Short mmCIF file of C-alpha atoms and ligand atoms in Angstrom, two decimals:
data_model
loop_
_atom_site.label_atom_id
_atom_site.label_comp_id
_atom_site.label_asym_id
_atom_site.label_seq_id
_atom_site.Cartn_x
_atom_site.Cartn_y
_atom_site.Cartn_z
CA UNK A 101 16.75 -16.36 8.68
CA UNK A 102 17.54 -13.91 5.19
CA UNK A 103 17.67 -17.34 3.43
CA UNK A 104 13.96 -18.25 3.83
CA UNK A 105 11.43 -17.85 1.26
CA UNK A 106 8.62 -15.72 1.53
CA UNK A 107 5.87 -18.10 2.49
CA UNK A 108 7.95 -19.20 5.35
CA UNK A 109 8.69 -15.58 6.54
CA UNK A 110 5.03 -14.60 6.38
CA UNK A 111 4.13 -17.17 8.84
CA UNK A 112 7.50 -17.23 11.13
CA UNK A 113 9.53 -14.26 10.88
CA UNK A 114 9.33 -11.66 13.90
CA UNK A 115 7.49 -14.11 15.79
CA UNK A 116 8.74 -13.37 19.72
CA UNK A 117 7.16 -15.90 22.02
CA UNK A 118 6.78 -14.97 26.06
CA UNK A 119 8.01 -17.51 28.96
CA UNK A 120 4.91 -19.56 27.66
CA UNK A 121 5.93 -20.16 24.35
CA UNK A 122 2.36 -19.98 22.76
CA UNK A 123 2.34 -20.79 19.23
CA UNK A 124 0.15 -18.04 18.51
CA UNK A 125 1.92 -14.54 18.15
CA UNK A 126 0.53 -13.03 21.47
CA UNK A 127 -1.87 -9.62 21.54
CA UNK A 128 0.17 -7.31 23.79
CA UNK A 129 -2.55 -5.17 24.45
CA UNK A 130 -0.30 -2.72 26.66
CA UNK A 131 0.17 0.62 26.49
CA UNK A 132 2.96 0.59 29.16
CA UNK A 133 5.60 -1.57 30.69
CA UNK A 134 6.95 -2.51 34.37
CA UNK A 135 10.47 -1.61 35.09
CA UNK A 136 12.03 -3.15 37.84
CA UNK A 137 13.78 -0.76 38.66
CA UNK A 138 14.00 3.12 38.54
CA UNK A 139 17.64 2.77 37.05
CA UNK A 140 16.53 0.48 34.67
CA UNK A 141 13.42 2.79 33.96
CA UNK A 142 16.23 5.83 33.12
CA UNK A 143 18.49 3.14 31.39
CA UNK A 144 15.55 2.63 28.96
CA UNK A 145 14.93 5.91 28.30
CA UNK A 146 18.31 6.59 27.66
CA UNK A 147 18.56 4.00 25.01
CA UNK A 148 15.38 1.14 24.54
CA UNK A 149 17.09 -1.96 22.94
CA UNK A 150 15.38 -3.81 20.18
CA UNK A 151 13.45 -5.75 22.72
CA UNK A 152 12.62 -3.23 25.25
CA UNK A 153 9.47 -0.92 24.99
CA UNK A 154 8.50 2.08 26.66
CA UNK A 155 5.33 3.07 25.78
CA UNK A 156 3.16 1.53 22.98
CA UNK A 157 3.14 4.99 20.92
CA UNK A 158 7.04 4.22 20.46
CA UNK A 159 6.47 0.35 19.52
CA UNK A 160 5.02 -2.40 21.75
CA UNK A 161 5.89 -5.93 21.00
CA UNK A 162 3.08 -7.23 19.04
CA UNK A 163 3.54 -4.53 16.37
CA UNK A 164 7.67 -4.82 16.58
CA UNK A 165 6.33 -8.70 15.51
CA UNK A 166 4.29 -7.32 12.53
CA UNK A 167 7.15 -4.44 11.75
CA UNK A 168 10.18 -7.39 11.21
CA UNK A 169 7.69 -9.68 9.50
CA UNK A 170 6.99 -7.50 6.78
CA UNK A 171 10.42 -5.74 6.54
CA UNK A 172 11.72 -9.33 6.02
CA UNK A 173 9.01 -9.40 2.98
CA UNK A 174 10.00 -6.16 1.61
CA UNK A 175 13.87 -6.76 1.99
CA UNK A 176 14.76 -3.57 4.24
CA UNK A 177 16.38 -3.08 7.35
CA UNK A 178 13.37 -1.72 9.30
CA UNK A 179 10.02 -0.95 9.53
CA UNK A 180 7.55 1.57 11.45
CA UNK A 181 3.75 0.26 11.56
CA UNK A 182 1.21 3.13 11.31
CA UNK A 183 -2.39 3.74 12.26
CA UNK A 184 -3.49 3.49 8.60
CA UNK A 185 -1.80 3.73 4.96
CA UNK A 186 -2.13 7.55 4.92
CA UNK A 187 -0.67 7.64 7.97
CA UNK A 188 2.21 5.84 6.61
CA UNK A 189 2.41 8.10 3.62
CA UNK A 190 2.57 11.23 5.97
CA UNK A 191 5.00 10.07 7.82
CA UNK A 192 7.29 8.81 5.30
CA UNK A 193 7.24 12.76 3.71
CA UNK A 194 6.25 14.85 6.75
CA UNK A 195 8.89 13.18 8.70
CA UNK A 196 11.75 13.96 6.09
CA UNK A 197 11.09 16.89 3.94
CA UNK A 198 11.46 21.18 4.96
CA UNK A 199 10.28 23.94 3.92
CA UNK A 200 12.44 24.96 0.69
CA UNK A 201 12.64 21.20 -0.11
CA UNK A 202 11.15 20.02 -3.84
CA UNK A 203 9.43 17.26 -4.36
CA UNK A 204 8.07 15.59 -7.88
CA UNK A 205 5.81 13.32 -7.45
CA UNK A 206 3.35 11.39 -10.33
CA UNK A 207 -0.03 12.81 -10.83
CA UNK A 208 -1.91 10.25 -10.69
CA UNK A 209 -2.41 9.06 -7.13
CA UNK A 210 -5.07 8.03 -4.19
CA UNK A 211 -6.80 11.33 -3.40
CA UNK A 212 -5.82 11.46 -0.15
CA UNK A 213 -1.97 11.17 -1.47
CA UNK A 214 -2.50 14.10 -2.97
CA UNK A 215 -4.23 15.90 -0.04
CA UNK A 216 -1.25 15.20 1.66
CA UNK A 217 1.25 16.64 -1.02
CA UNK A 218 -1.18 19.90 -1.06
CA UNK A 219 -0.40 20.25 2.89
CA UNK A 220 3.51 20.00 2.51
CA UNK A 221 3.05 22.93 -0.20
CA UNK A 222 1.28 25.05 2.18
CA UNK A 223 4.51 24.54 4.72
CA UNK A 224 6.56 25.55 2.03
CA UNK A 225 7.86 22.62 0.20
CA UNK A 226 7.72 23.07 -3.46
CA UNK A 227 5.73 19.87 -4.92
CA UNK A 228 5.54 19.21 -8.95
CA UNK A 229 3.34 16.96 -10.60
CA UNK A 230 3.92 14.83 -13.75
CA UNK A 231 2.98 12.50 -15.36
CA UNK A 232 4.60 9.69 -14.56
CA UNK A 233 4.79 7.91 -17.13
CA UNK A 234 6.64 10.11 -18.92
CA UNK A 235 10.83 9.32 -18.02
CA UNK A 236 11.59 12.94 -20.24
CA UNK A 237 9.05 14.40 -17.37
CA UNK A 238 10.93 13.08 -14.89
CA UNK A 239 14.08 14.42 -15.97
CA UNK A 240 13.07 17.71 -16.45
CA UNK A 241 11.21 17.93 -12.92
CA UNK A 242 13.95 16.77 -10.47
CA UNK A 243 16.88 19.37 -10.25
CA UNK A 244 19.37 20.06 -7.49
CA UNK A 245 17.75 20.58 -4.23
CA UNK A 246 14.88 17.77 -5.44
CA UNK A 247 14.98 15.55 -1.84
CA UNK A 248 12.33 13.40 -2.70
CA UNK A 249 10.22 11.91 -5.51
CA UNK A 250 6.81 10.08 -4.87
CA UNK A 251 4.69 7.67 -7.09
CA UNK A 252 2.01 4.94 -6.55
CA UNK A 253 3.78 2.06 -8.33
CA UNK A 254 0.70 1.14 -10.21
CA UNK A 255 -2.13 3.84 -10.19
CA UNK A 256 -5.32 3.34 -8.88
CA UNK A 257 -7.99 3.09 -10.65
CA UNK A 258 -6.53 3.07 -13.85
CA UNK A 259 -3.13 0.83 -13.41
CA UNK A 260 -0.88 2.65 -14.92
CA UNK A 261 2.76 1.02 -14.04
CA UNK A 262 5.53 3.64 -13.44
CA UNK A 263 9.29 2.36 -14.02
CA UNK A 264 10.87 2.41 -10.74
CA UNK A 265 14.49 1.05 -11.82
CA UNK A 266 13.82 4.30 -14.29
CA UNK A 267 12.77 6.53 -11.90
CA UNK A 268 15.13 5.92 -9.32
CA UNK A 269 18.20 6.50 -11.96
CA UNK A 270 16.78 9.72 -12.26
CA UNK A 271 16.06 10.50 -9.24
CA UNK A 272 19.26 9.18 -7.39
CA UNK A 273 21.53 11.63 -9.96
CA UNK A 274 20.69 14.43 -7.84
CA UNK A 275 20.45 12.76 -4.73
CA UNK A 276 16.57 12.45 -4.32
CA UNK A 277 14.83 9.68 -1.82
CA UNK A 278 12.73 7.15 -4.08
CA UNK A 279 9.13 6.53 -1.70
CA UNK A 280 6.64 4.63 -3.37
CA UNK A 281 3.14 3.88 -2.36
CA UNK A 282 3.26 0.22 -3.27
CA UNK A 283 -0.05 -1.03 -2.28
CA UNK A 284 -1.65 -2.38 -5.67
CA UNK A 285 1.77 -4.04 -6.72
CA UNK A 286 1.37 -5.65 -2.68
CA UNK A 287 4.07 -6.86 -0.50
CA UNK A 288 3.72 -10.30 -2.57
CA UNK A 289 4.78 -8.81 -5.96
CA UNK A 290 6.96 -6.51 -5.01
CA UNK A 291 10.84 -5.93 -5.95
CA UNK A 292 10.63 -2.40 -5.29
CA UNK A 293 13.97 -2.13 -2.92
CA UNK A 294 16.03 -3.97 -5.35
CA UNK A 295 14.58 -1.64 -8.32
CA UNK A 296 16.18 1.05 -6.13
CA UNK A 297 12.95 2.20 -3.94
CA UNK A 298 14.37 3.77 -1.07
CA UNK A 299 11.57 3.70 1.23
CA UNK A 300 8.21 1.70 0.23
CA UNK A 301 4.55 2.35 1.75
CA UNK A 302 1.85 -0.07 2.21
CA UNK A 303 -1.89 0.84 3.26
CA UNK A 304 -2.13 -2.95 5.48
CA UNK A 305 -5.73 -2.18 5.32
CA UNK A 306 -5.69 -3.67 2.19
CA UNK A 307 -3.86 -7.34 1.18
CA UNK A 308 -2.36 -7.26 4.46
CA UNK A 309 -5.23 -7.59 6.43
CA UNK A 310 -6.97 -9.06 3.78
CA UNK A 311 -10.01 -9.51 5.48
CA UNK A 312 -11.31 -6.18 5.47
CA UNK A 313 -11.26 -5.66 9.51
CA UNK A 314 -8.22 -3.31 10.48
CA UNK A 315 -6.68 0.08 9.44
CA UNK A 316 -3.17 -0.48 9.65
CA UNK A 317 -0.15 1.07 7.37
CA UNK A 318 3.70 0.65 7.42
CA UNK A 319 6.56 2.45 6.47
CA UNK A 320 9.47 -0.03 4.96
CA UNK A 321 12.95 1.09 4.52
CA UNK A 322 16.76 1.84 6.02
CA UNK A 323 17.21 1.80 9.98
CA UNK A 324 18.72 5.27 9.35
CA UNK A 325 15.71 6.30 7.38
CA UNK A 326 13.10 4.28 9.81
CA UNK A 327 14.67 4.73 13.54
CA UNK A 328 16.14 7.96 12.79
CA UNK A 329 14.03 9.96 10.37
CA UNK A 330 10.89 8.43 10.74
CA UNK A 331 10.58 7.50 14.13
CA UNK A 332 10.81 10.58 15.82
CA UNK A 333 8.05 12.06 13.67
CA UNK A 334 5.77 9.06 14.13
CA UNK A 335 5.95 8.58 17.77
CA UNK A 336 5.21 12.32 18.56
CA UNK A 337 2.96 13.03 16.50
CA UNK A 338 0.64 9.68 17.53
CA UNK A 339 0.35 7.79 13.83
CA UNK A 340 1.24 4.36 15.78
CA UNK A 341 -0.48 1.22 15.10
CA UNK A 342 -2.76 -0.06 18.03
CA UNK A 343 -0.92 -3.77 19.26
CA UNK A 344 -5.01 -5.35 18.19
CA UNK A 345 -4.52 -4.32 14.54
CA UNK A 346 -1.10 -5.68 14.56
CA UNK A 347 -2.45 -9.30 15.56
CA UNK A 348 -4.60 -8.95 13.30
CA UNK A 349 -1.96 -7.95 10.47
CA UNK A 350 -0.27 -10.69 11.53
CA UNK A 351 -2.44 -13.34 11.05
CA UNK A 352 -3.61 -11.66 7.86
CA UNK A 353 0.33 -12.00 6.67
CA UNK A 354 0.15 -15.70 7.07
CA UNK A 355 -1.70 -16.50 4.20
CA UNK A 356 -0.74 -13.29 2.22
CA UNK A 357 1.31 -15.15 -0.32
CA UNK A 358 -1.48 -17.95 -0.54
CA UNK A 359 -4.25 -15.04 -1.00
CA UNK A 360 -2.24 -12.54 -3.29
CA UNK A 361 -1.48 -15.72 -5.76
CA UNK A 362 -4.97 -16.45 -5.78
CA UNK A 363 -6.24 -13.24 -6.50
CA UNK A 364 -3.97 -12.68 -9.32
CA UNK A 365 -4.72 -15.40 -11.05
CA UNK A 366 -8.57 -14.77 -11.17
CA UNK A 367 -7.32 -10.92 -12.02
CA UNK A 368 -5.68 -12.51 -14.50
CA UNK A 369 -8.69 -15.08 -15.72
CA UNK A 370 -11.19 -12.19 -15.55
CA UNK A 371 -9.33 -9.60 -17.41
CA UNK A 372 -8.91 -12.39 -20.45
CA UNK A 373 -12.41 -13.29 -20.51
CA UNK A 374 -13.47 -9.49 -20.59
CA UNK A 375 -11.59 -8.30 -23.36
CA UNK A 376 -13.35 -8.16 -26.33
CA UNK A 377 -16.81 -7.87 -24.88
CA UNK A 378 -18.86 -5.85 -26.58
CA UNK A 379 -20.54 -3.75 -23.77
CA UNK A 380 -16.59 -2.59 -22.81
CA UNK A 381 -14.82 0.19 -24.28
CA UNK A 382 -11.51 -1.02 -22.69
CA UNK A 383 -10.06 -3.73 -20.02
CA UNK A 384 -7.25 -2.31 -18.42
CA UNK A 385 -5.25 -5.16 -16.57
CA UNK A 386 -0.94 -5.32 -16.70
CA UNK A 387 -0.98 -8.61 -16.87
CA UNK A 388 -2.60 -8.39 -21.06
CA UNK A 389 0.04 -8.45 -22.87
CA UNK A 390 -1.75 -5.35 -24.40
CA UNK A 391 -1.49 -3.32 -21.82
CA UNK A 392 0.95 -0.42 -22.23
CA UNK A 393 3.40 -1.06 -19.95
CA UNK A 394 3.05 -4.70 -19.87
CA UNK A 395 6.56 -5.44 -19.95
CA UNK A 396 7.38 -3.49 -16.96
CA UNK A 397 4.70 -4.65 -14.77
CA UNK A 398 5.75 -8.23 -15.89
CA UNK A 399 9.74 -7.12 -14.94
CA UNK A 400 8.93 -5.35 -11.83
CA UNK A 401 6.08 -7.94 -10.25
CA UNK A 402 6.05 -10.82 -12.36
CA UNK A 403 2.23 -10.53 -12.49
CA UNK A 404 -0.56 -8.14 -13.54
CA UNK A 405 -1.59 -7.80 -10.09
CA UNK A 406 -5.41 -8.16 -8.12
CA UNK A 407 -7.09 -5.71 -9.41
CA UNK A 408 -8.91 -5.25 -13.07
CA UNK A 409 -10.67 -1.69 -14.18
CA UNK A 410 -12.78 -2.07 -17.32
CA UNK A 411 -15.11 0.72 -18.80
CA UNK A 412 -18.22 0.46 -19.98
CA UNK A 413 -19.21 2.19 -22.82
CA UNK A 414 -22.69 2.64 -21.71
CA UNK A 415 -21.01 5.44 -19.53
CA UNK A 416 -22.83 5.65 -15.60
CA UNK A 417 -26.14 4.29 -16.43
CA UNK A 418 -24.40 1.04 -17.49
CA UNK A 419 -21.86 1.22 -14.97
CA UNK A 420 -24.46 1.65 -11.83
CA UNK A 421 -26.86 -1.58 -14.14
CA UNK A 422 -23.61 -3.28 -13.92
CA UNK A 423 -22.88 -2.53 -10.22
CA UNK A 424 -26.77 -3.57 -9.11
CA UNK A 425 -26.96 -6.85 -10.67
CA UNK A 426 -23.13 -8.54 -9.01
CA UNK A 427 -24.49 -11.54 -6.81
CA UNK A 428 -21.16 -12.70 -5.57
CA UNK A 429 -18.85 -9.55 -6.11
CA UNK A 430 -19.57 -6.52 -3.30
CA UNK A 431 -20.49 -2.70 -3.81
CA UNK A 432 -17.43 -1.45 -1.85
CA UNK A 433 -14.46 0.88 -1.97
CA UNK A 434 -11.86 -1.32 -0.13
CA UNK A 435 -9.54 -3.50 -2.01
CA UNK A 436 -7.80 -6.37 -1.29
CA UNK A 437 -10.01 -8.17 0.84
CA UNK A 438 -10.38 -12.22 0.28
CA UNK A 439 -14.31 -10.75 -0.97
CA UNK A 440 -14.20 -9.09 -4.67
CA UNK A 441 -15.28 -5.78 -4.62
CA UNK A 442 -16.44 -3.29 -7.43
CA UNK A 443 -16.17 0.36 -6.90
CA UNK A 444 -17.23 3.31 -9.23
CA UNK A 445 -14.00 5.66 -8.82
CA UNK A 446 -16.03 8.87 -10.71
CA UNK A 447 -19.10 8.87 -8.03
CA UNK A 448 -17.58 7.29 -4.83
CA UNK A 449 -13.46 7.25 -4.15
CA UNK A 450 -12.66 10.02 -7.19
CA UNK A 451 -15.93 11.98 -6.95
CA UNK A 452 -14.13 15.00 -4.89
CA UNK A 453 -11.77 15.82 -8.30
CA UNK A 454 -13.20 18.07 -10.84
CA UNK A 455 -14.26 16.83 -14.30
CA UNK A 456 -11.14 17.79 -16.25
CA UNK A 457 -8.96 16.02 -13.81
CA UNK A 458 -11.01 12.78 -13.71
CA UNK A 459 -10.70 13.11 -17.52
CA UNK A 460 -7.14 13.75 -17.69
CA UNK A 461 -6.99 10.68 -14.88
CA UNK A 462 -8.86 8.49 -17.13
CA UNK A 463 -11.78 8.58 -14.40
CA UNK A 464 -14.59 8.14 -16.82
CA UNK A 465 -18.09 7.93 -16.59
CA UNK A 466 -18.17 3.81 -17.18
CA UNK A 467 -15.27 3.32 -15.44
CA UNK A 468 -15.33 0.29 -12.78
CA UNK A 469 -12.41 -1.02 -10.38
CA UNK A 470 -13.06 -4.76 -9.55
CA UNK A 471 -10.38 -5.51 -6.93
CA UNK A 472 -10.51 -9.72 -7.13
CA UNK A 473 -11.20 -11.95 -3.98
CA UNK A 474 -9.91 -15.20 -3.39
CA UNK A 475 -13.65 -16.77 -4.51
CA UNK A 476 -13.42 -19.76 -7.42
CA UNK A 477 -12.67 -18.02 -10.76
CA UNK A 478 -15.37 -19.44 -12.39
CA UNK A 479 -17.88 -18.35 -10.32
CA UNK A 480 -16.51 -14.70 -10.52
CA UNK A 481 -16.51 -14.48 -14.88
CA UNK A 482 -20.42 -16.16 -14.27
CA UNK A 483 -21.33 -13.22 -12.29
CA UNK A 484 -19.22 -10.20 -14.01
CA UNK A 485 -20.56 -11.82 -16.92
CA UNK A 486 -24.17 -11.98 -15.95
CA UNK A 487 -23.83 -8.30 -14.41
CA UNK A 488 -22.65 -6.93 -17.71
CA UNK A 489 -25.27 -8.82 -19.98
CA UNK A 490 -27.65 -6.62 -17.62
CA UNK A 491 -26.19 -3.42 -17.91
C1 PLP B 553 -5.92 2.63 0.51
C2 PLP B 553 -4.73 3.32 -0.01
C3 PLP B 553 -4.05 4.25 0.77
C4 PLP B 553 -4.51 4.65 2.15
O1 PLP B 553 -4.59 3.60 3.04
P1 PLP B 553 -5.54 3.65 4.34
O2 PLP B 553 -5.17 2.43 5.09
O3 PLP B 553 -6.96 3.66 3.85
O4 PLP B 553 -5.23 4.90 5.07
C5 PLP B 553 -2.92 4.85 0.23
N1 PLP B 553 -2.49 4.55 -1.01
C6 PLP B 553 -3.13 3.66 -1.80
C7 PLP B 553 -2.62 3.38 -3.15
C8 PLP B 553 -4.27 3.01 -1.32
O5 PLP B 553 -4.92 2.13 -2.10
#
């Protein structure tokens, strides 16, 4: 099975088919399961094999079918599916750090990220934030008794790529776990685990799905790490992915690769037709060869990704024109999604920072996020294009 490619993993792997072998992966929509017998009831409790369930807040098998699948993707032992992304993300630290811990994490992150790394300070673990971009940073931050470092692989909204084969040299000298939020590099792109990622997060609400229909989140990483660190925390504290979203992550995952490729390339179309344009201050997309860390998005995903931010110099008049006259793209804050969707980080998904740290985020006034759908290119530039000749 390790020797398929992806696409074939995304639509086979995990698959476990009942005693009438349906070809669709089946919605277990159970919360419990029928022993037959009391001793096998205590047997199970003692220790559940890999395909035995107790209760669908410890696994249940149509998540365990979405858990392999995209551990097989990600190249790790294990995986724990989670109620959302942030679920994911507070599980993966909650689960793992103690009070007296330090952590260094990268500044710039998803606001709830943060939130989270503001609760594990209030129960005592010692959180730093750098920039992290900045490899001398880095170094400086992580010390003895660092057990953890955290980073969003590429920022949002302003797609900033952090050096994970870096960062992990650093922070494996003194022992620290690697986690990275991975969403906006997606499953598809990703060679985090082999850059030396220890344990990678993925909000499933976004590419995953890829319809826009499900929560979902997933924790990716050692058996040791997943059954024995993370478990325990997840399935006590509730975080568990209902077996629905799971089919629906599923069938989302079949056409990942297919989606993700497609997207990419009309990130990729867009953000070279933009740049230049006279109404934009700057086009920030990895995959321009002009983009500051071009080279390491291109070595660590081999693409510039699905999404494209681009600021308008007309500052949030322009921005809000620009917003109002999209035909085809969406008003939205998801991202992702087979539909293109532009958000306004400053007034919608960023609005809760204060001014100086949107500025020193790069959150400006003009700023715009357009994650790309899987719609025909051309038709996309036409409407950007139209949209910004109205702003
Ligand atoms: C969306 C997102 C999350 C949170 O995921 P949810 O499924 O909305 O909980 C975390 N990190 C990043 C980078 C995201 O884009």
């Amino acid at each position: 099975m390790t020797d398929w490619n992806t696409r074939t993993k995304l639509v086979h792997t995990g698959t476990r088919r009942s005693q009438y072998g349906e070809m669709a992966e089946a919605m277990f929509l159970t919360q419990g399961f029928a022993y037959d017998s009391a001793e096998q009831a205590e047997a199970r409790f003692v220790d559940c094999g890999d395909d035995e369930f107790i209760y669908a807040r410890y696994g249940n098998p149509t998540t365990r079918m979405f858990e392999e699948r995209i551990a097989a993707i990600e190249g790790t032992e294990d995986a724990f599916a989670t109620a959302s992304g942030m679920a994911a993300v507070n599980g993966a630290l909650f689960s793992f750090l103690r009070p007296g811990d330090h952590v260094v994490a990268a500044r710039a992150l998803f606001g709830s990220c943060l939130y989270v790394l503001e609760l594990l300070a209030k129960f005592g673990v010692e959180v730093t934030l750098i920039d992290g971009l900045d490899l001398g940073a880095w170094r400086g931050a992580v010390r003895e008794g660092t057990r953890a470092v955290f980073l969003e692989s590429v920022s949002n909204p302003t797609l900033e790529v952090i050096d994970i084969a870096a960062v992990a040299g650093i922070a494996h000298a003194v022992g620290a776990l690697v986690v990275v939020d991975n969403v906006f590099a997606t499953p598809v792109f990703s060679r985090a685990v082999a850059l030396g990622a220890d344990v990678v997060v993925y909000s499933a609400t976004k590419h995953i799905d890829g319809g826009g229909r499900a929560l979902g989140g997933v924790i990716c990483g050692t058996r040791a790490f997943i059954r024995g660190v993370a478990e325990p925390y997840l399935k006590h504290t509730g975080a568990a992915m209902s077996p629905f979203n799971a089919w629906i992550m599923l069938s989302g995952m079949q056409t990942l690769d297919l989606r993700v490729r497609a997207q990419a390339a009309n990130a990729q179309a867009l953000a070279e037709a933009l740049q230049g344009h006279p109404k934009l201050a700057r086009v920030i997309f990895p995959g321009l060869p002009g983009h500051p860390q071009h080279e390491t998005a291109m070595a660590q995903m081999g693409s510039g990704g699905t999404i494209v931010t681009f600021d308008l110099a007309g500052g949030r008049d322009a921005a809000f024109r620009f917003l109002n006259a999209l035909e085809i793209v969406k008003i939205s804050n998801n991202l992702g999604d087979a539909k293109s969707i532009a958000t306004h980080p400053a007034t919608t998904t960023h609005q809760r920072l204060p001014d100086d740290q949107k500025a020193l985020l790069g959150i400006t006034p003009g700023l715009i996020r357009l994650s790309l759908g899987i719609e025909d290119g051309g038709d996309l530039i036409a409407d950007v294009m139209a949209a910004l000749d109205a702003a």
